Coordinates of C-alpha atoms in Angstrom, one line a residue:
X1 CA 2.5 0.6 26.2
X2 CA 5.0 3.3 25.9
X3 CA 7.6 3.6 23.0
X4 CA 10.6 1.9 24.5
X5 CA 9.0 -1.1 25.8
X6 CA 7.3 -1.3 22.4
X7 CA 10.7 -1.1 20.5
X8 CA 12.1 -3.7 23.1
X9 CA 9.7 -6.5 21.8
X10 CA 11.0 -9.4 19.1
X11 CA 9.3 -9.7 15.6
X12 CA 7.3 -11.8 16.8
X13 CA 6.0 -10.2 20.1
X14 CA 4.8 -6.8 17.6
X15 CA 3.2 -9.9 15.0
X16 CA 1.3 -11.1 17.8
X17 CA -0.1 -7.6 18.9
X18 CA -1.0 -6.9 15.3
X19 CA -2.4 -9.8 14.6
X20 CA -4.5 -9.6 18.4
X21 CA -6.1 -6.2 16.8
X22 CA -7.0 -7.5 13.3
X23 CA -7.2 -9.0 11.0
X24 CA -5.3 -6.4 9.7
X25 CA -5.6 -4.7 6.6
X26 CA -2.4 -2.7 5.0
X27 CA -1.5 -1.1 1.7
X28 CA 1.6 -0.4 0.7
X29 CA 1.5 1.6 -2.1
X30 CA 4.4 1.0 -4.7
X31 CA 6.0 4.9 -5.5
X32 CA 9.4 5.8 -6.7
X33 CA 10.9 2.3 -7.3
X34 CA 13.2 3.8 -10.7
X35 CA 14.6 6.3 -8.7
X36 CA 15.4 3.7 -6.4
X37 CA 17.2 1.5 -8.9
X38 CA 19.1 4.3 -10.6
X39 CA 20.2 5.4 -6.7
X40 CA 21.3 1.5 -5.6
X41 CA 22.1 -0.2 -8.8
X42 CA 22.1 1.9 -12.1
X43 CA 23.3 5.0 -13.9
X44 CA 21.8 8.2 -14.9
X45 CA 19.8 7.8 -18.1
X46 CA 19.6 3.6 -18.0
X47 CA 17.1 2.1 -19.3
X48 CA 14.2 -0.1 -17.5
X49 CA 15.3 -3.1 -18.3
X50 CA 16.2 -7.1 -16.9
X51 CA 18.3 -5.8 -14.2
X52 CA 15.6 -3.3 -12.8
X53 CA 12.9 -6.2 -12.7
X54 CA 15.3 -8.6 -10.9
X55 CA 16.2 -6.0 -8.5
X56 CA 12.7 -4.4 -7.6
X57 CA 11.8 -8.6 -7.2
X58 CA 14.1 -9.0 -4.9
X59 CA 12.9 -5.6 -2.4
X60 CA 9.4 -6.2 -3.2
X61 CA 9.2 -10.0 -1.6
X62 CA 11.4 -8.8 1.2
X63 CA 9.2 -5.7 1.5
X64 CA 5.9 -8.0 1.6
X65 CA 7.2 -10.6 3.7
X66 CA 8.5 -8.1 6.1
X67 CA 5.0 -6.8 6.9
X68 CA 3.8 -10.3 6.8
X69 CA 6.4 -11.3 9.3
X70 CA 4.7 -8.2 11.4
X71 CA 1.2 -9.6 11.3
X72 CA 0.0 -8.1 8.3
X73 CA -3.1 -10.7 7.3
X74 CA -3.9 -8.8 3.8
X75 CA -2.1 -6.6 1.6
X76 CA -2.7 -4.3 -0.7
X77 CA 0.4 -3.4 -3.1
X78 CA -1.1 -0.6 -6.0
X79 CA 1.7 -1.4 -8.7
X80 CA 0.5 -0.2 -12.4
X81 CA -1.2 3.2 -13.4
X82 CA -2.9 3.0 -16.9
X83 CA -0.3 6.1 -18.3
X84 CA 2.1 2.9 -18.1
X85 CA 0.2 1.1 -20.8
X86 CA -0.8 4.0 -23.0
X87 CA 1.7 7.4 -22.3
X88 CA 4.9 6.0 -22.2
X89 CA 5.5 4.6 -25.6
X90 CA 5.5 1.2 -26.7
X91 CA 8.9 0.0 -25.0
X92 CA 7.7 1.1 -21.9
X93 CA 4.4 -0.7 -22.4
X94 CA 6.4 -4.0 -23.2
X95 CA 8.4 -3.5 -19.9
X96 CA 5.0 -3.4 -18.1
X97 CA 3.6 -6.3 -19.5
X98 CA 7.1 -8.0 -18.6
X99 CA 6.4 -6.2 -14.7
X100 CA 2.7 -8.5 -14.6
X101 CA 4.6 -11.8 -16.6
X102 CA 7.2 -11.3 -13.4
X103 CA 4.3 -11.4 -10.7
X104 CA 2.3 -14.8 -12.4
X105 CA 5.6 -16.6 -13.4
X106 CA 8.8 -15.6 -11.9
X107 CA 10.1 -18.5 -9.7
X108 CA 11.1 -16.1 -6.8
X109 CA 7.2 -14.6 -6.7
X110 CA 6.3 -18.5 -7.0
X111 CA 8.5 -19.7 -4.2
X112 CA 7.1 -16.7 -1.8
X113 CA 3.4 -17.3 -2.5
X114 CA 3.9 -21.4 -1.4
X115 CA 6.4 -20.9 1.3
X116 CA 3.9 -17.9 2.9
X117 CA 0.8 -19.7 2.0
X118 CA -0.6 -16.4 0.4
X119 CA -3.7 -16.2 -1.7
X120 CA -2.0 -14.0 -4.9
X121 CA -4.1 -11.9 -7.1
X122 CA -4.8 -9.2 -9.4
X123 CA -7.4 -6.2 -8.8
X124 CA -8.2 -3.4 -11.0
X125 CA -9.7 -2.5 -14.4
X126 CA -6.9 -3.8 -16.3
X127 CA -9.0 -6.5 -18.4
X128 CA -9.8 -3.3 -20.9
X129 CA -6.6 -2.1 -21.2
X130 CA -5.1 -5.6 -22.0
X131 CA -7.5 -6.0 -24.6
X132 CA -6.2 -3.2 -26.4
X133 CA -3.3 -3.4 -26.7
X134 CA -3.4 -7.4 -27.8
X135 CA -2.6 -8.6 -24.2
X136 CA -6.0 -11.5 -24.5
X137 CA -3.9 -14.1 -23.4
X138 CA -1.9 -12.5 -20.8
X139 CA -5.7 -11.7 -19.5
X140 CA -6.4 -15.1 -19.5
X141 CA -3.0 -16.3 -17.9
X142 CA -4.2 -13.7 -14.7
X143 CA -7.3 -14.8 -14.8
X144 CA -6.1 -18.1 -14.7
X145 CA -3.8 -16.8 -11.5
X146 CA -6.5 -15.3 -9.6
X147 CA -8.5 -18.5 -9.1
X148 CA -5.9 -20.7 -8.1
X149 CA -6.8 -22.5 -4.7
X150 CA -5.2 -23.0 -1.6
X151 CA -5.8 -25.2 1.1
X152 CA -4.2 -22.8 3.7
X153 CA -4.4 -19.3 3.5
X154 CA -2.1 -17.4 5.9
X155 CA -1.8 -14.2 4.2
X156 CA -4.1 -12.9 1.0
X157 CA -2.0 -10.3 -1.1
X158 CA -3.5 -8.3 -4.0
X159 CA -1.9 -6.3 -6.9
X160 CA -3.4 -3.3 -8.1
X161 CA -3.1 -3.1 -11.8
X162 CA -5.4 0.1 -13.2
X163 CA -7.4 0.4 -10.1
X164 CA -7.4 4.1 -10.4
X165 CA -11.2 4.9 -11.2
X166 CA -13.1 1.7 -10.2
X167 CA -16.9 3.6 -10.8
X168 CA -17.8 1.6 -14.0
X169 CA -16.7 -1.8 -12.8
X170 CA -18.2 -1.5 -9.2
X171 CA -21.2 0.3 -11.1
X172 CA -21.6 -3.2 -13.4
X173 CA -20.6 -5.3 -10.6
X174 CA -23.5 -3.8 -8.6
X175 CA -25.9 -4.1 -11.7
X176 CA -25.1 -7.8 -12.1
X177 CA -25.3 -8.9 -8.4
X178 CA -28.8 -6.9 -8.6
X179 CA -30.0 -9.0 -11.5
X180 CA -28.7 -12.4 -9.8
X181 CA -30.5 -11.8 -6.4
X182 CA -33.2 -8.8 -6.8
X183 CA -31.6 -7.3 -3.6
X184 CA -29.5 -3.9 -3.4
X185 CA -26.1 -5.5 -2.7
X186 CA -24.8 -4.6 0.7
X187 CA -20.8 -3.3 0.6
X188 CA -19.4 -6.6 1.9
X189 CA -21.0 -8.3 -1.1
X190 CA -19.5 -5.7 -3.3
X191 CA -15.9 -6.1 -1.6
X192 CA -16.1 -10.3 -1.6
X193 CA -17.2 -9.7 -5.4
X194 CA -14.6 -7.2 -6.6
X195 CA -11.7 -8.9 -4.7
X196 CA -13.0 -12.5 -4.7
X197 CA -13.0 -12.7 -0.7
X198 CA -14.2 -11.2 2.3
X199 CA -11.5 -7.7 3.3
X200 CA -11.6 -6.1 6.4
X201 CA -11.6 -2.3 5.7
X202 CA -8.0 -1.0 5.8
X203 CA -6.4 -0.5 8.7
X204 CA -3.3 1.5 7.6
X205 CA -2.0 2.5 4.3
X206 CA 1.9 3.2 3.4
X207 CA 2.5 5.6 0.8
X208 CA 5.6 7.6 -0.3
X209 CA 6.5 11.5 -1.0
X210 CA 3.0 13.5 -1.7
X211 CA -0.1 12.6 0.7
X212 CA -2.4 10.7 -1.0
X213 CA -4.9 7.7 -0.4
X214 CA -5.1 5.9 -3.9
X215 CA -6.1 2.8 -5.8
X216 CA -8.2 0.7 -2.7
X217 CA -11.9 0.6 -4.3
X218 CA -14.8 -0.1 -1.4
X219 CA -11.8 -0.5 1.5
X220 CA -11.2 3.0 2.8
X221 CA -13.3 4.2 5.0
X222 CA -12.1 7.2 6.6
X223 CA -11.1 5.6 9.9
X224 CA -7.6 4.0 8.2
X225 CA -4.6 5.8 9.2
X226 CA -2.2 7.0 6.8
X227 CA 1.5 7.1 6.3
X228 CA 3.7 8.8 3.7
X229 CA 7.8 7.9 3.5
X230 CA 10.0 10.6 2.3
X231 CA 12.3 8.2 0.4
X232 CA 11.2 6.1 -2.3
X233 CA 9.0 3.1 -1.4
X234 CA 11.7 0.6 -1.6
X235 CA 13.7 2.2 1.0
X236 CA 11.0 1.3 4.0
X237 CA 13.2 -0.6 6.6
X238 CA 12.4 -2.5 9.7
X239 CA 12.6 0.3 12.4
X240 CA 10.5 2.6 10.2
X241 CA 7.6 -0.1 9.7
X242 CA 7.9 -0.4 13.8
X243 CA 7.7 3.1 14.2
X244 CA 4.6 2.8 12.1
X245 CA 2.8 -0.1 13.7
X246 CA 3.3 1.8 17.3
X247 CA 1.7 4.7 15.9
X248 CA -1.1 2.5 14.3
X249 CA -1.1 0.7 17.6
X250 CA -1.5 3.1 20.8
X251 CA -0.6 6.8 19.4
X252 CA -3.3 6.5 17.7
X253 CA -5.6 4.6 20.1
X254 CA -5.5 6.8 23.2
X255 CA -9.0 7.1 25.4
X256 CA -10.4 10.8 24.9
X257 CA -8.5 13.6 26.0
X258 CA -8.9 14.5 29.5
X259 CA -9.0 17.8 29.4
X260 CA -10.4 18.1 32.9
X261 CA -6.9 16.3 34.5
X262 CA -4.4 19.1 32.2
X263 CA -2.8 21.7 34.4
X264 CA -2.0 25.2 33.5
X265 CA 1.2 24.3 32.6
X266 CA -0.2 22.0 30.5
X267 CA -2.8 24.5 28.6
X268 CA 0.5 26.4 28.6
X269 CA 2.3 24.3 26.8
X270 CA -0.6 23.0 24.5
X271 CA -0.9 26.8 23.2
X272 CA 2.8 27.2 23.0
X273 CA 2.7 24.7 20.5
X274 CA -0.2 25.3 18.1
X275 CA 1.5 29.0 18.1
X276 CA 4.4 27.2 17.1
X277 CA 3.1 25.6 14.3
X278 CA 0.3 28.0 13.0
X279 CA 1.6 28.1 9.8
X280 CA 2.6 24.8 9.4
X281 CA 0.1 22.5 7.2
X282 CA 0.9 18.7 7.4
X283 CA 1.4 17.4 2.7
X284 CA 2.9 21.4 2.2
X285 CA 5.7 20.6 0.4
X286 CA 8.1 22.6 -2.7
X287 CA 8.8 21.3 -6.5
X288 CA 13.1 20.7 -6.4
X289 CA 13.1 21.6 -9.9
X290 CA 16.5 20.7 -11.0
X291 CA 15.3 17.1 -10.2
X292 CA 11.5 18.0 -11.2
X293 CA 10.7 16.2 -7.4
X294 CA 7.9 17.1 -5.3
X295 CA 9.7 17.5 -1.6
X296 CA 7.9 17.8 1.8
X297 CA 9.3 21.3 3.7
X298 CA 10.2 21.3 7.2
X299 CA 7.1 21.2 9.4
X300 CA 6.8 21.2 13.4
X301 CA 8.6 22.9 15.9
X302 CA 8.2 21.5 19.5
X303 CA 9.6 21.8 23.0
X304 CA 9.6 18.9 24.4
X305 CA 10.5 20.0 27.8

């Protein structure tokens, strides 16, 4: 399928060809959401506060359900780092703590999980963390969360809280099975143990501004393809998550090149091109330091005659 007829089809008619290759696995990795807020609703030097959380509510269940709505069976959304609990001082801590309340209690997260039938949870090493910094009971209150039951499942959806460095708890995970069963556990027992269900590896992973897989213990196995937005997460739109899913779809999944069937012309062009580009390094990018920003430079040149 070309790229016209693809962009030609409904919602529904690019669901159904996602769904026909999966179940799919995506991530959508959370990434500039304050620079977001201060763009769209707020003022230079506002604090994090109510009307940030309401806000970034809102885009992330219209963000989720748009890549449900695409076919999307699981999702992977990395949200917290541990320098939110520890480096940012205590108010900033608080407003975390409020960010994980908002996912287990907020109505509007509520509503979402029935009316999409997802199976919502938390992954990650934040148990430690919580513990430290007197959060027991909210520990208990996810905890609670991740073992509620559903009698349909349409969609799982997982929130990474801490899951940068998951060596210890896979390491104790894989210690513990071992002692249950006397058997080396295999990597889908690890997965079903860690997430608390059987996960197809990922299939693609969304990211924003520098290239970087993160945050997706057991799941990545070099075959997923990966995507990084110049704009702040929030600001993924429609036409952009097409663009992706053709990309994921058929650019992607061309038979080998045949080489044998390329003309002169085409060697021609091929080595035009690299020439082109020789210098150019896909994730090369330059530090805008009056905003203190990482930004991708201009990469490619091609002639598409």
């Amino acid at each position: 399928m070309d790229y016209a007829q693809f962009q030609a089809l409904s919602r529904e008619d690019v669901a159904q060809l996602v769904r026909d290759a999966g179940p799919v696995t995506g991530v959508f990795a959370l990434n500039g959401t304050r620079r977001w807020f201060q763009l769209e609703y707020g003022h230079e030097g506002q604090a994090v506060g109510q009307a940030y959380f309401e806000a970034i509510t809102d885009r992330l269940i219209e963000l989720t359900a748009l890549l449900f709505d695409y076919g999307v069976h699981t999702l992977l959304v990395p949200l917290l780092s541990p320098h939110l609990f520890t480096s940012r001082g205590q108010e900033y801590t608080s407003r975390t703590i409020g960010a994980l309340t908002y996912l287990t209690r907020t109505p509007k997260f509520l509503d979402f999980y029935r009316q999409y039938h997802i199976a919502a949870r938390f992954y990650g090493d934040y148990a430690g963390y919580l513990v430290d910094i007197g959060q027991s009971a909210l520990l208990a209150e996810i905890n609670t969360f991740n073992e509620a039951h559903l009698d349909e499942v349409r969609h799982r959806l997982y929130w990474g809280v801490c899951a940068h460095d998951s060596v210890t708890t896979t390491a104790r995970l894989a210690v513990e099975l071992y002692a249950a069963t006397g058997q080396i556990p295999s990597n889908e027992e690890m997965i079903r143990t860690y997430y608390g269900a059987d996960i197809p590896p990922v299939s693609f992973f969304i990211g924003a501004s520098k290239p970087r897989a993160f945050d997706t213990p057991l799941l990545l196995t070099g075959r997923e393809d990966l995507y990084f937005t110049v704009a702040p997460s929030p600001y993924l739109n429609e036409l952009q998550l097409r663009d992706i899913l053709y990309d994921h779809l058929f650019a992607r999944r061309k038979a080998h090149s045949k080489y044998h069937e390329m003309t002169a012309a085409d060697w021609d062009a091929l080595r035009s091109f690299y020439e082109q580009n020789a210098r150019q390094t896909l994730g090369v990018g330059m530090r805008v330091h009056e905003w203190g920003l990482w930004q991708p430079t201009n990469q490619l040149e091609f002639d598409r005659r």
